Short mmCIF file of C-alpha atoms in Angstrom, two decimals:
data_model
loop_
_atom_site.label_atom_id
_atom_site.label_comp_id
_atom_site.label_asym_id
_atom_site.label_seq_id
_atom_site.Cartn_x
_atom_site.Cartn_y
_atom_site.Cartn_z
CA MET A 1311 195.95 127.75 8.86
CA MET A 1312 195.58 127.15 5.10
CA GLN A 1313 192.44 128.26 3.59
CA SER A 1314 190.50 125.82 1.59
CA LEU A 1315 190.17 126.62 -2.14
CA PRO A 1316 186.85 128.51 -3.12
CA ALA A 1317 184.27 126.41 -4.68
CA PHE A 1318 182.64 127.27 -8.27
CA GLN A 1319 179.38 128.93 -8.20
CA GLY A 1320 177.10 129.98 -11.24
CA SER A 1321 177.23 129.10 -14.85
CA VAL A 1322 178.97 130.18 -17.91
CA LYS A 1323 178.74 129.44 -21.71
CA PRO A 1324 181.12 126.56 -22.65
CA LEU A 1325 184.17 127.63 -24.62
CA VAL A 1326 184.69 125.50 -27.88
CA VAL A 1327 188.33 125.45 -28.96
CA GLN A 1328 189.07 123.49 -32.22
CA GLY A 1329 190.55 120.08 -31.46
CA ARG A 1330 190.33 120.49 -27.71
CA PRO A 1331 187.64 119.66 -25.05
CA THR A 1332 184.63 121.80 -24.64
CA LEU A 1333 185.23 123.41 -21.33
CA THR A 1334 184.53 126.59 -19.09
CA ILE A 1335 186.31 128.33 -16.63
CA PHE A 1336 184.53 126.42 -13.93
CA ASP A 1337 186.24 123.23 -15.14
CA HIS A 1338 189.73 124.56 -13.82
CA ARG A 1339 191.53 126.42 -10.96
CA PHE A 1340 193.50 129.42 -11.80
CA VAL A 1341 196.74 130.65 -10.14
CA PHE A 1342 198.12 134.15 -10.95
CA VAL A 1343 201.77 134.71 -10.39
CA ILE A 1344 202.25 138.41 -9.66
CA GLY A 1345 204.94 140.99 -8.77
CA MET A 1346 206.69 144.07 -9.98
CA PRO A 1347 208.41 143.84 -13.19
CA ARG A 1348 211.87 142.33 -12.78
CA SER A 1349 210.99 140.81 -9.49
CA GLY A 1350 211.32 137.17 -10.46
CA THR A 1351 207.70 136.66 -11.69
CA THR A 1352 209.02 134.75 -14.99
CA ALA A 1353 211.31 132.39 -13.01
CA LEU A 1354 208.47 131.84 -10.24
CA ALA A 1355 205.73 131.15 -13.01
CA ARG A 1356 208.11 128.65 -14.65
CA LEU A 1357 208.63 127.14 -11.32
CA VAL A 1358 204.88 126.82 -10.73
CA ALA A 1359 204.12 125.40 -14.14
CA SER A 1360 206.81 122.76 -13.59
CA HIS A 1361 204.29 120.92 -11.60
CA PRO A 1362 202.60 118.04 -13.61
CA LYS A 1363 199.22 119.27 -12.85
CA ILE A 1364 199.78 122.89 -13.62
CA SER A 1365 199.92 124.51 -17.22
CA GLY A 1366 201.39 127.86 -17.78
CA LEU A 1367 200.94 130.01 -21.05
CA THR A 1368 203.23 128.87 -23.67
CA ASN A 1369 204.16 129.46 -27.41
CA THR A 1370 202.14 132.81 -27.29
CA GLY A 1371 204.48 134.84 -29.23
CA ALA A 1372 204.36 137.57 -26.56
CA ALA A 1373 207.05 138.90 -24.39
CA TYR A 1374 207.63 136.52 -21.39
CA ASP A 1375 204.43 134.66 -22.41
CA GLU A 1376 202.48 137.25 -20.28
CA GLY A 1377 198.57 137.07 -20.61
CA ASP A 1378 198.44 140.83 -20.65
CA TYR A 1379 199.44 141.03 -24.21
CA LEU A 1380 196.99 138.50 -25.37
CA GLN A 1381 193.73 139.97 -23.92
CA SER A 1382 191.58 143.12 -24.56
CA VAL A 1383 189.40 143.12 -21.52
CA TYR A 1384 191.47 145.55 -19.46
CA PRO A 1385 194.14 148.20 -20.12
CA LYS A 1386 197.30 146.73 -20.94
CA GLU A 1387 200.53 147.63 -19.02
CA ALA A 1388 201.65 149.67 -22.13
CA ASP A 1389 198.51 151.71 -22.08
CA LEU A 1390 199.22 152.70 -18.39
CA GLY A 1391 202.68 153.94 -19.11
CA GLY A 1392 204.87 150.74 -19.36
CA PRO A 1393 206.62 148.82 -16.72
CA THR A 1394 208.29 152.04 -15.27
CA ARG A 1395 205.08 153.77 -14.29
CA PHE A 1396 201.94 151.65 -14.69
CA GLY A 1397 200.84 151.99 -11.06
CA LEU A 1398 200.93 155.77 -11.04
CA HIS A 1399 198.26 156.03 -13.86
CA ARG A 1400 194.84 157.19 -12.39
CA ASN A 1401 193.14 154.01 -14.08
CA ALA A 1402 195.60 151.48 -12.72
CA HIS A 1403 193.73 150.06 -9.81
CA MET A 1404 190.77 147.74 -10.58
CA THR A 1405 188.52 145.95 -8.15
CA GLU A 1406 185.30 143.91 -8.15
CA ASN A 1407 183.54 147.13 -8.66
CA SER A 1408 184.59 147.64 -12.15
CA PRO A 1409 181.91 147.53 -14.76
CA LEU A 1410 184.28 145.33 -16.92
CA VAL A 1411 184.02 142.43 -14.46
CA LYS A 1412 180.78 140.99 -15.73
CA ARG A 1413 181.97 139.17 -18.79
CA ALA A 1414 185.51 139.38 -17.96
CA GLY A 1415 185.93 135.75 -17.04
CA GLU A 1416 184.68 134.28 -20.35
CA GLN A 1417 186.75 136.72 -22.37
CA LEU A 1418 189.91 136.20 -20.48
CA PHE A 1419 189.59 132.54 -20.69
CA ALA A 1420 188.86 132.65 -24.43
CA ALA A 1421 191.97 134.73 -24.92
CA TRP A 1422 194.38 132.44 -22.85
CA SER A 1423 192.91 129.00 -23.63
CA PRO A 1424 194.63 128.34 -26.86
CA TYR A 1425 197.99 128.66 -25.05
CA TRP A 1426 197.23 126.35 -22.11
CA ASP A 1427 197.20 122.72 -21.76
CA LEU A 1428 193.41 122.36 -20.81
CA SER A 1429 194.04 118.85 -19.89
CA LYS A 1430 195.65 120.09 -16.69
CA PRO A 1431 193.33 120.97 -13.71
CA ILE A 1432 195.16 124.14 -12.84
CA LEU A 1433 196.00 127.05 -15.23
CA CYS A 1434 198.83 129.63 -14.52
CA GLU A 1435 198.93 133.20 -15.81
CA LYS A 1436 201.77 135.73 -15.22
CA THR A 1437 201.72 139.39 -15.59
CA PRO A 1438 203.49 141.95 -13.34
CA ALA A 1439 200.75 144.60 -13.76
CA ASN A 1440 198.29 142.34 -12.14
CA ILE A 1441 199.50 143.45 -8.84
CA VAL A 1442 196.99 146.44 -9.13
CA ARG A 1443 193.97 144.36 -10.18
CA THR A 1444 193.89 141.12 -8.08
CA ARG A 1445 190.31 141.95 -6.95
CA PHE A 1446 188.97 142.36 -10.55
CA LEU A 1447 190.56 138.96 -11.47
CA GLN A 1448 189.19 137.25 -8.43
CA ALA A 1449 185.72 138.64 -9.26
CA ALA A 1450 186.12 137.71 -12.94
CA MET A 1451 187.53 134.06 -12.19
CA PRO A 1452 186.36 133.22 -8.77
CA ASN A 1453 188.23 129.79 -8.54
CA SER A 1454 191.60 131.91 -8.39
CA SER A 1455 194.54 131.75 -6.35
CA PHE A 1456 197.35 134.37 -6.18
CA ILE A 1457 201.14 133.88 -5.57
CA PHE A 1458 202.99 137.18 -5.01
CA ILE A 1459 206.65 137.76 -5.15
CA THR A 1460 208.20 140.91 -3.83
CA ARG A 1461 211.76 142.35 -4.39
CA HIS A 1462 213.83 144.93 -2.62
CA PRO A 1463 212.80 148.33 -4.61
CA MET A 1464 216.41 149.18 -5.14
CA ALA A 1465 217.12 145.81 -6.86
CA GLN A 1466 214.04 145.91 -8.75
CA ALA A 1467 214.57 149.65 -9.88
CA LEU A 1468 218.19 148.91 -11.07
CA ALA A 1469 216.95 145.74 -12.87
CA VAL A 1470 214.22 147.96 -14.66
CA LEU A 1471 216.87 150.63 -15.34
CA ARG A 1472 218.66 148.04 -17.53
CA TRP A 1473 215.61 148.25 -19.92
CA ASN A 1474 215.30 152.02 -19.86
CA TYR A 1475 218.34 153.89 -18.54
CA ARG A 1476 216.74 157.24 -19.10
CA VAL A 1477 214.04 156.79 -16.39
CA LEU A 1478 214.48 158.45 -13.06
CA LEU A 1479 215.16 155.99 -10.16
CA SER A 1480 212.76 157.91 -8.10
CA THR A 1481 209.98 157.36 -10.37
CA LEU A 1482 210.63 153.67 -10.22
CA VAL A 1483 210.79 153.69 -6.58
CA ARG A 1484 207.50 155.67 -6.34
CA ASN A 1485 205.86 153.22 -8.80
CA TRP A 1486 206.84 150.32 -6.56
CA LEU A 1487 205.64 151.89 -3.47
CA VAL A 1488 202.08 152.85 -5.16
CA CYS A 1489 201.79 149.24 -6.43
CA HIS A 1490 202.45 147.76 -3.02
CA ARG A 1491 200.05 150.14 -1.28
CA TYR A 1492 197.35 148.83 -3.69
CA LEU A 1493 198.35 145.24 -2.90
CA ALA A 1494 198.35 145.93 0.87
CA GLU A 1495 194.88 147.38 0.49
CA ASP A 1496 193.64 144.48 -1.55
CA LEU A 1497 195.06 141.53 0.25
CA PRO A 1498 192.39 141.39 2.83
CA HIS A 1499 189.87 141.05 0.19
CA LEU A 1500 191.48 138.02 -1.57
CA ARG A 1501 190.36 134.54 -0.51
CA HIS A 1502 193.52 132.56 -1.36
CA SER A 1503 196.88 134.28 -1.54
CA LEU A 1504 200.45 133.39 -0.81
CA MET A 1505 203.41 135.95 -0.42
CA LEU A 1506 206.98 135.04 -1.18
CA ARG A 1507 210.15 137.15 -1.19
CA TYR A 1508 212.64 137.11 -4.07
CA ASP A 1509 215.63 136.63 -1.86
CA GLU A 1510 213.92 133.65 -0.10
CA LEU A 1511 213.15 131.95 -3.38
CA ALA A 1512 216.64 132.36 -4.56
CA ARG A 1513 218.23 131.34 -1.28
CA ASP A 1514 215.87 128.28 -0.66
CA PRO A 1515 213.81 127.13 -3.70
CA GLN A 1516 213.31 123.90 -2.21
CA THR A 1517 211.32 125.18 0.92
CA CYS A 1518 209.37 127.80 -1.36
CA SER A 1519 208.27 124.91 -3.67
CA LYS A 1520 207.05 122.98 -0.83
CA ALA A 1521 205.06 126.15 0.19
CA ILE A 1522 203.59 126.42 -3.02
CA GLU A 1523 202.45 122.89 -3.31
CA ALA A 1524 200.96 123.14 0.13
CA PHE A 1525 199.12 126.44 -0.75
CA LEU A 1526 197.75 124.95 -3.90
CA GLN A 1527 196.91 121.60 -2.18
CA LEU A 1528 199.09 119.54 -4.52
CA GLU A 1529 201.52 116.46 -4.02
CA PRO A 1530 205.25 117.13 -4.74
CA GLY A 1531 206.06 117.71 -8.16
CA ILE A 1532 207.61 121.26 -8.45
CA ASP A 1533 211.23 121.26 -10.01
CA ALA A 1534 213.04 123.37 -7.43
CA SER A 1535 216.19 123.27 -9.64
CA LEU A 1536 214.90 125.71 -12.09
CA ILE A 1537 215.77 128.67 -9.77
CA LYS A 1538 219.30 130.25 -9.85
CA PRO A 1539 220.58 131.89 -6.57
CA GLY A 1540 222.26 135.31 -5.89
CA LEU A 1541 220.57 137.25 -8.40
CA ASN A 1542 220.04 140.27 -5.98
CA ASP A 1543 223.84 140.60 -5.05
CA PRO A 1544 225.20 142.32 -8.21
CA TYR A 1545 222.32 145.13 -7.59
CA PHE A 1546 223.20 145.82 -4.05
CA ARG A 1547 226.91 146.22 -4.92
CA THR A 1548 225.87 148.70 -7.75
CA TRP A 1549 223.85 150.65 -5.39
CA ARG A 1550 226.50 150.93 -2.69
CA THR A 1551 229.12 152.00 -5.24
CA ARG A 1552 226.75 154.54 -6.92
CA GLY A 1553 227.74 152.98 -10.45
CA PHE A 1554 224.51 152.55 -12.07
CA ARG A 1555 224.64 155.72 -14.38
CA ALA A 1556 228.11 154.59 -15.87
CA GLY A 1557 228.57 155.22 -19.54
CA PRO A 1558 231.22 154.43 -22.02
CA HIS A 1559 232.88 157.83 -22.30
CA ARG A 1560 235.16 159.05 -19.48
CA LEU A 1561 233.84 162.56 -19.04
CA ARG A 1562 230.20 161.43 -19.45
CA ASN A 1563 230.71 158.74 -17.04
CA ILE A 1564 231.94 161.18 -14.40
CA ALA A 1565 228.97 163.37 -14.86
CA LYS A 1566 226.68 160.39 -14.61
CA ARG A 1567 228.41 159.13 -11.26
CA ILE A 1568 227.76 162.49 -9.73
CA CYS A 1569 224.13 162.43 -10.83
CA SER A 1570 223.71 158.88 -9.52
CA LYS A 1571 225.02 159.95 -6.07
CA ALA A 1572 222.54 162.84 -6.00
CA GLU A 1573 219.65 160.20 -6.96
CA VAL A 1574 220.72 157.95 -4.07
CA ARG A 1575 220.88 160.63 -1.47
CA TYR A 1576 217.46 161.81 -2.59
CA ILE A 1577 215.84 158.47 -2.67
CA GLU A 1578 217.36 157.31 0.69
CA HIS A 1579 216.05 160.62 2.21
CA ARG A 1580 212.67 160.92 0.51
CA TYR A 1581 211.48 157.16 0.68
CA GLU A 1582 213.30 155.48 3.45
CA ARG A 1583 210.57 155.65 5.99
CA GLN A 1584 207.92 154.50 3.38
CA ILE A 1585 209.70 151.39 2.19
CA ARG A 1586 210.42 150.46 5.91
CA ALA A 1587 206.72 149.85 6.18
CA PHE A 1588 207.20 146.92 3.75
CA GLY A 1589 210.15 145.42 5.56
CA TYR A 1590 212.85 146.87 3.19
CA SER A 1591 215.53 149.57 3.69
CA PHE A 1592 218.07 151.56 1.42
CA VAL A 1593 220.19 152.32 4.31
CA ASP A 1594 220.22 149.27 6.54
CA PRO A 1595 221.96 146.18 5.05
CA GLY A 1596 220.22 143.83 7.41
CA CYS A 1597 216.90 144.83 5.32
CA TRP A 1598 218.53 144.21 1.93
CA ARG A 1599 216.38 141.15 1.42
#
């Protein structure tokens, strides 16, 4: 059964933004779009923000309009090791017990408000690294909902590898596992959350859009045509052919392909059982979703 949205409680000082209404965090609902880097969070956030009652962060000048770059309340992803290893940092996981919670809501709202359309009742923020601080955000901004998107760790790792080809795939898989363990630990503490899978979104964006509208208790209005299908398929082909370490020079290319085969064997042996706990598999094509 769908949970009702939490009601606001307490008070906070009004935020004054030049040329805009005087508003507080209690005048809006917030929706956080969350998933690992290269897991579809950008596409999902655009989908959510396409609803006429929702505003996403725009014209921020930051990469992918992520709120992480605009705030100074908690450690940025880059401070935790970047997209390849942020979940492995000892200070990555944040909950309602953090001493930073007390004024975090006001400070985050002040940092993000200039980039939202405050006339909209729901404000959307997207930062992948928020996967390890959902309870912190819920405590700071109580009228929050969370939409998660998960992607096969192999496809996610290969997508990140395109940013940084030097990083070990095993490090990326380990980062995926640690972050999803934090997520599994935190989910029971969240009052309002929705979980989507990347392949489901790509295969049937219309159904996923309806699920998001129902989750946020909104009438139809999301533009499902924004989602492009089939984006996982090239990564699955690359994994099967062990071609992800290929380089421009023939001898170097041969060496990299040998190295990539060893990487795959190690990852499949070391992490297969662990990722199966999350419904994925490196070796079973039926779980390549």
